Amino acid sequence: MKYTLFISLFFFNFINAQNLKVEYEYVNKQDLSEYSSESSSTFKRQAEEKLKKAQKQILYFYKGNTFYKNIPTEGFENEKERKKVDERTTSITKESFVIKPIKIYHKKNDPGFYQYQNFGDEEYYKYYAPKFSKVEYKDNVEQIEKYTCKLAEVTLNSGGLVKVWYAEDFPVSAGPYVYNSFPGLVLKVESPNFIVYATKISNDGKETDFEPMNSKLKVLDQEKDKDKIQEIMKEASKVKETHTDIRL
């Protein structure tokens, strides 16, 4: 009887695991000074207050495909400097705080990801296949949202160490950002730059929650993405406004 019950429960979890909605809270740990050393102290203080607040992110899993997005908080804009050029002209320098939308797509059996990129008028998708230097599975366990999670320590190519907590109760390989190659649903990621952890897991996700990729946008690989960003930054440097885009 116990054996039969176990098989039934496992099958029930497996069926439900094919359609998941996981809500996460994201906490930023980065130093704002790395974004803009020229920003005013007022701007930095306001931006730091925004970044200290946990931000909501959502993972949708449907039939092996995943769509990960954030719920951006409202930004703000300050007037940094005002200079009178002549009697009719005044030069105004502004600084703005913007948290860009995160949209990451992973297709079933595809080794890579498609990440939406938005720089002003430039929109495209970056395709990349993450590679880790090392992945070590540990004996550590932690309870997250009533589920027992196991620990995998991931060493990035940059040398950074990331702790990934995954729940084998969900027989799927899915998780936030690029952390989807583990034997269970990833419920928590601890990296040097951020912490993201699950706050609610349900079967509320639907196929219609998957925002479709825009077929009109180009898909660039990592190398071309770097070239595109350098090109955009070069053009932006010609504009006498200070814009700080926080990419979380």
Protein backbone atom coordinates (compact mmCIF):
# COMPACT_ATOMS: atom_id res chain seq x y z
CA MET A 1 0.00 0.00 0.00
CA LYS A 2 2.77 2.46 0.93
CA TYR A 3 4.62 1.61 -2.28
CA THR A 4 1.52 2.23 -4.38
CA LEU A 5 0.86 5.52 -2.59
CA PHE A 6 4.43 6.67 -3.24
CA ILE A 7 4.15 5.91 -6.94
CA SER A 8 0.82 7.76 -7.14
CA LEU A 9 2.15 10.84 -5.38
CA PHE A 10 5.25 10.92 -7.56
CA PHE A 11 3.13 10.70 -10.69
CA PHE A 12 0.88 13.49 -9.38
CA ASN A 13 3.89 15.76 -8.79
CA PHE A 14 5.31 14.88 -12.19
CA ILE A 15 2.11 15.83 -14.00
CA ASN A 16 1.86 19.15 -12.12
CA ALA A 17 5.52 19.90 -12.71
CA GLN A 18 4.87 20.23 -16.43
CA ASN A 19 3.05 23.51 -15.83
CA LEU A 20 4.67 25.73 -13.20
CA LYS A 21 4.64 29.32 -12.11
CA VAL A 22 7.38 30.23 -9.63
CA GLU A 23 7.50 33.67 -8.04
CA TYR A 24 10.88 34.87 -6.80
CA GLU A 25 12.24 37.81 -4.84
CA TYR A 26 15.47 39.33 -6.14
CA VAL A 27 17.88 41.18 -3.84
CA ASN A 28 20.70 43.14 -5.45
CA LYS A 29 24.13 43.11 -3.80
CA GLN A 30 26.08 45.20 -6.31
CA ASP A 31 27.77 48.48 -5.52
CA LEU A 32 26.03 51.31 -7.35
CA SER A 33 29.31 53.21 -7.77
CA GLU A 34 30.32 50.85 -10.56
CA TYR A 35 27.50 52.14 -12.75
CA SER A 36 28.30 55.84 -12.79
CA SER A 37 31.06 57.52 -10.86
CA GLU A 38 29.84 60.91 -12.10
CA SER A 39 26.37 60.64 -10.61
CA SER A 40 25.35 63.09 -7.90
CA SER A 41 25.14 61.99 -4.27
CA THR A 42 21.38 62.65 -4.30
CA PHE A 43 20.92 60.38 -7.29
CA LYS A 44 23.03 57.60 -5.75
CA ARG A 45 21.11 57.78 -2.49
CA GLN A 46 17.76 57.51 -4.27
CA ALA A 47 19.01 54.69 -6.47
CA GLU A 48 20.41 52.75 -3.52
CA GLU A 49 17.04 52.98 -1.78
CA LYS A 50 15.42 51.49 -4.87
CA LEU A 51 17.99 48.71 -5.13
CA LYS A 52 17.67 47.71 -1.47
CA LYS A 53 14.06 46.70 -2.04
CA ALA A 54 13.44 43.11 -3.12
CA GLN A 55 12.09 42.92 -6.65
CA LYS A 56 9.63 40.41 -8.02
CA GLN A 57 10.62 38.01 -10.77
CA ILE A 58 8.62 35.15 -12.27
CA LEU A 59 9.49 31.87 -13.95
CA TYR A 60 6.96 30.13 -16.17
CA PHE A 61 7.57 26.51 -17.12
CA TYR A 62 5.32 24.87 -19.68
CA LYS A 63 6.01 21.59 -21.49
CA GLY A 64 9.77 21.91 -21.15
CA ASN A 65 9.95 25.57 -22.22
CA THR A 66 10.67 28.42 -19.81
CA PHE A 67 10.06 32.15 -19.79
CA TYR A 68 11.67 34.26 -17.06
CA LYS A 69 10.86 37.90 -16.47
CA ASN A 70 11.03 40.64 -13.87
CA ILE A 71 8.39 43.10 -12.72
CA PRO A 72 10.36 46.37 -13.04
CA THR A 73 9.94 49.00 -10.37
CA GLU A 74 9.23 52.57 -11.40
CA GLY A 75 12.33 54.61 -12.17
CA PHE A 76 12.99 58.31 -11.65
CA GLU A 77 14.77 61.24 -13.26
CA ASN A 78 16.64 64.12 -11.65
CA GLU A 79 17.97 67.36 -12.99
CA LYS A 80 21.69 67.26 -12.30
CA GLU A 81 22.94 70.52 -13.71
CA ARG A 82 21.57 73.61 -15.46
CA LYS A 83 23.82 75.99 -17.40
CA LYS A 84 22.85 79.10 -19.27
CA VAL A 85 24.47 79.01 -22.69
CA ASP A 86 23.11 82.36 -23.89
CA GLU A 87 20.01 84.50 -23.42
CA ARG A 88 17.82 82.01 -25.27
CA THR A 89 19.49 78.69 -24.49
CA THR A 90 19.92 76.72 -21.27
CA SER A 91 21.79 73.41 -21.16
CA ILE A 92 20.19 70.88 -18.79
CA THR A 93 21.92 67.69 -17.72
CA LYS A 94 19.70 64.98 -16.33
CA GLU A 95 20.39 61.64 -14.67
CA SER A 96 17.87 58.83 -14.76
CA PHE A 97 17.41 55.55 -12.94
CA VAL A 98 15.90 52.76 -15.03
CA ILE A 99 15.59 49.06 -14.29
CA LYS A 100 15.45 47.37 -17.64
CA PRO A 101 12.92 44.62 -18.36
CA ILE A 102 14.28 41.09 -18.09
CA LYS A 103 12.94 38.56 -20.58
CA ILE A 104 14.80 35.28 -20.90
CA TYR A 105 13.57 32.41 -23.04
CA HIS A 106 14.72 28.80 -23.01
CA LYS A 107 13.36 26.31 -25.50
CA LYS A 108 13.15 22.62 -24.73
CA ASN A 109 16.33 20.72 -25.74
CA ASP A 110 18.10 23.96 -26.70
CA PRO A 111 21.46 24.38 -24.90
CA GLY A 112 21.23 28.16 -25.00
CA PHE A 113 19.06 31.08 -23.95
CA TYR A 114 17.50 34.03 -25.74
CA GLN A 115 17.70 37.22 -23.69
CA TYR A 116 15.84 40.38 -24.70
CA GLN A 117 18.13 43.41 -24.97
CA ASN A 118 16.85 46.98 -24.97
CA PHE A 119 19.18 49.97 -25.30
CA GLY A 120 17.19 53.07 -26.20
CA ASP A 121 15.97 52.49 -29.74
CA GLU A 122 17.96 49.26 -30.11
CA GLU A 123 16.08 46.02 -29.49
CA TYR A 124 17.30 42.52 -30.20
CA TYR A 125 17.87 39.10 -28.61
CA LYS A 126 21.20 37.82 -27.35
CA TYR A 127 21.69 34.09 -27.73
CA TYR A 128 24.19 32.44 -25.42
CA ALA A 129 24.94 29.02 -24.00
CA PRO A 130 26.29 29.31 -20.44
CA LYS A 131 29.38 27.34 -19.47
CA PHE A 132 30.52 26.71 -15.92
CA SER A 133 34.08 25.89 -14.93
CA LYS A 134 32.92 23.40 -12.33
CA VAL A 135 29.74 22.09 -10.68
CA GLU A 136 29.97 20.27 -7.36
CA TYR A 137 26.95 18.58 -5.77
CA LYS A 138 27.04 18.81 -1.97
CA ASP A 139 25.27 17.00 0.87
CA ASN A 140 23.89 20.27 2.31
CA VAL A 141 20.11 20.66 2.45
CA GLU A 142 17.84 23.64 3.12
CA GLN A 143 14.10 24.03 3.45
CA ILE A 144 12.70 26.55 0.98
CA GLU A 145 8.94 27.02 0.73
CA LYS A 146 8.40 23.67 2.52
CA TYR A 147 10.55 21.82 0.00
CA THR A 148 13.86 20.15 0.80
CA CYS A 149 16.52 21.59 -1.48
CA LYS A 150 19.96 20.22 -2.21
CA LEU A 151 23.03 22.35 -2.87
CA ALA A 152 25.14 22.60 -6.00
CA GLU A 153 28.18 24.89 -5.94
CA VAL A 154 28.87 26.40 -9.33
CA THR A 155 32.22 27.91 -10.24
CA LEU A 156 31.87 30.49 -13.01
CA ASN A 157 34.46 31.01 -15.73
CA SER A 158 35.28 34.30 -14.01
CA GLY A 159 36.13 32.40 -10.83
CA GLY A 160 33.06 33.48 -8.88
CA LEU A 161 31.22 30.94 -6.75
CA VAL A 162 27.43 30.57 -6.96
CA LYS A 163 25.31 28.45 -4.65
CA VAL A 164 22.31 26.86 -6.35
CA TRP A 165 19.57 25.22 -4.29
CA TYR A 166 17.29 22.84 -6.20
CA ALA A 167 14.26 20.74 -5.20
CA GLU A 168 14.07 17.20 -6.55
CA ASP A 169 10.37 17.14 -5.61
CA PHE A 170 9.93 18.79 -9.01
CA PRO A 171 11.43 16.50 -11.66
CA VAL A 172 12.22 19.33 -14.05
CA SER A 173 15.38 21.23 -14.93
CA ALA A 174 14.35 24.87 -14.60
CA GLY A 175 15.31 27.95 -12.64
CA PRO A 176 16.07 31.67 -12.72
CA TYR A 177 18.44 33.14 -15.30
CA VAL A 178 20.84 30.47 -16.64
CA TYR A 179 20.49 28.10 -13.68
CA ASN A 180 18.29 25.46 -15.26
CA SER A 181 20.60 22.47 -15.73
CA PHE A 182 20.16 20.86 -12.32
CA PRO A 183 18.22 17.71 -11.33
CA GLY A 184 15.27 19.65 -9.95
CA LEU A 185 13.58 23.03 -9.83
CA VAL A 186 15.97 25.75 -8.65
CA LEU A 187 14.40 27.66 -5.76
CA LYS A 188 17.34 29.76 -4.64
CA VAL A 189 20.51 31.21 -6.17
CA GLU A 190 23.19 32.95 -4.14
CA SER A 191 25.81 34.75 -6.22
CA PRO A 192 28.38 37.46 -5.40
CA ASN A 193 26.07 40.03 -7.06
CA PHE A 194 22.57 38.96 -6.05
CA ILE A 195 20.31 36.55 -4.20
CA VAL A 196 17.09 35.29 -5.74
CA TYR A 197 14.75 32.98 -3.86
CA ALA A 198 11.32 31.46 -4.46
CA THR A 199 8.37 32.80 -2.49
CA LYS A 200 5.50 30.96 -4.17
CA ILE A 201 5.23 27.85 -6.35
CA SER A 202 1.99 26.97 -8.11
CA ASN A 203 0.41 25.50 -11.21
CA ASP A 204 -1.14 28.85 -12.08
CA GLY A 205 1.07 29.29 -15.12
CA LYS A 206 -0.55 29.01 -18.52
CA GLU A 207 0.74 28.80 -22.06
CA THR A 208 -0.63 32.30 -22.62
CA ASP A 209 1.71 33.63 -19.89
CA PHE A 210 4.61 33.04 -22.26
CA GLU A 211 5.22 36.38 -23.91
CA PRO A 212 6.20 35.38 -27.45
CA MET A 213 9.55 36.40 -28.88
CA ASN A 214 9.33 39.17 -31.43
CA SER A 215 10.13 37.55 -34.77
CA LYS A 216 11.05 40.96 -36.21
CA LEU A 217 14.01 41.39 -33.85
CA LYS A 218 17.47 40.14 -34.71
CA VAL A 219 19.21 37.41 -32.73
CA LEU A 220 22.89 38.12 -32.02
CA ASP A 221 25.45 35.75 -30.54
CA GLN A 222 27.60 36.81 -27.58
CA GLU A 223 30.40 38.25 -29.68
CA LYS A 224 28.08 40.35 -31.82
CA ASP A 225 26.22 41.40 -28.69
CA LYS A 226 29.47 42.81 -27.24
CA ASP A 227 30.13 44.70 -30.47
CA LYS A 228 26.60 46.09 -30.46
CA ILE A 229 26.87 47.27 -26.83
CA GLN A 230 30.20 49.01 -27.54
CA GLU A 231 28.64 50.72 -30.54
CA ILE A 232 25.66 51.89 -28.48
CA MET A 233 27.87 53.11 -25.62
CA LYS A 234 30.04 55.05 -28.07
CA GLU A 235 26.99 56.83 -29.46
CA ALA A 236 25.59 57.45 -25.97
CA SER A 237 28.81 59.17 -24.88
CA LYS A 238 28.10 61.91 -27.40
CA VAL A 239 24.89 62.84 -25.58
CA LYS A 240 25.24 65.27 -22.67
CA GLU A 241 22.84 63.44 -20.41
CA THR A 242 23.75 60.92 -17.76
CA HIS A 243 21.57 57.84 -17.88
CA THR A 244 22.13 54.96 -15.48
CA ASP A 245 20.45 51.77 -16.59
CA ILE A 246 20.44 49.19 -13.82
CA ARG A 247 20.43 45.69 -15.31
CA LEU A 248 19.48 43.19 -12.65
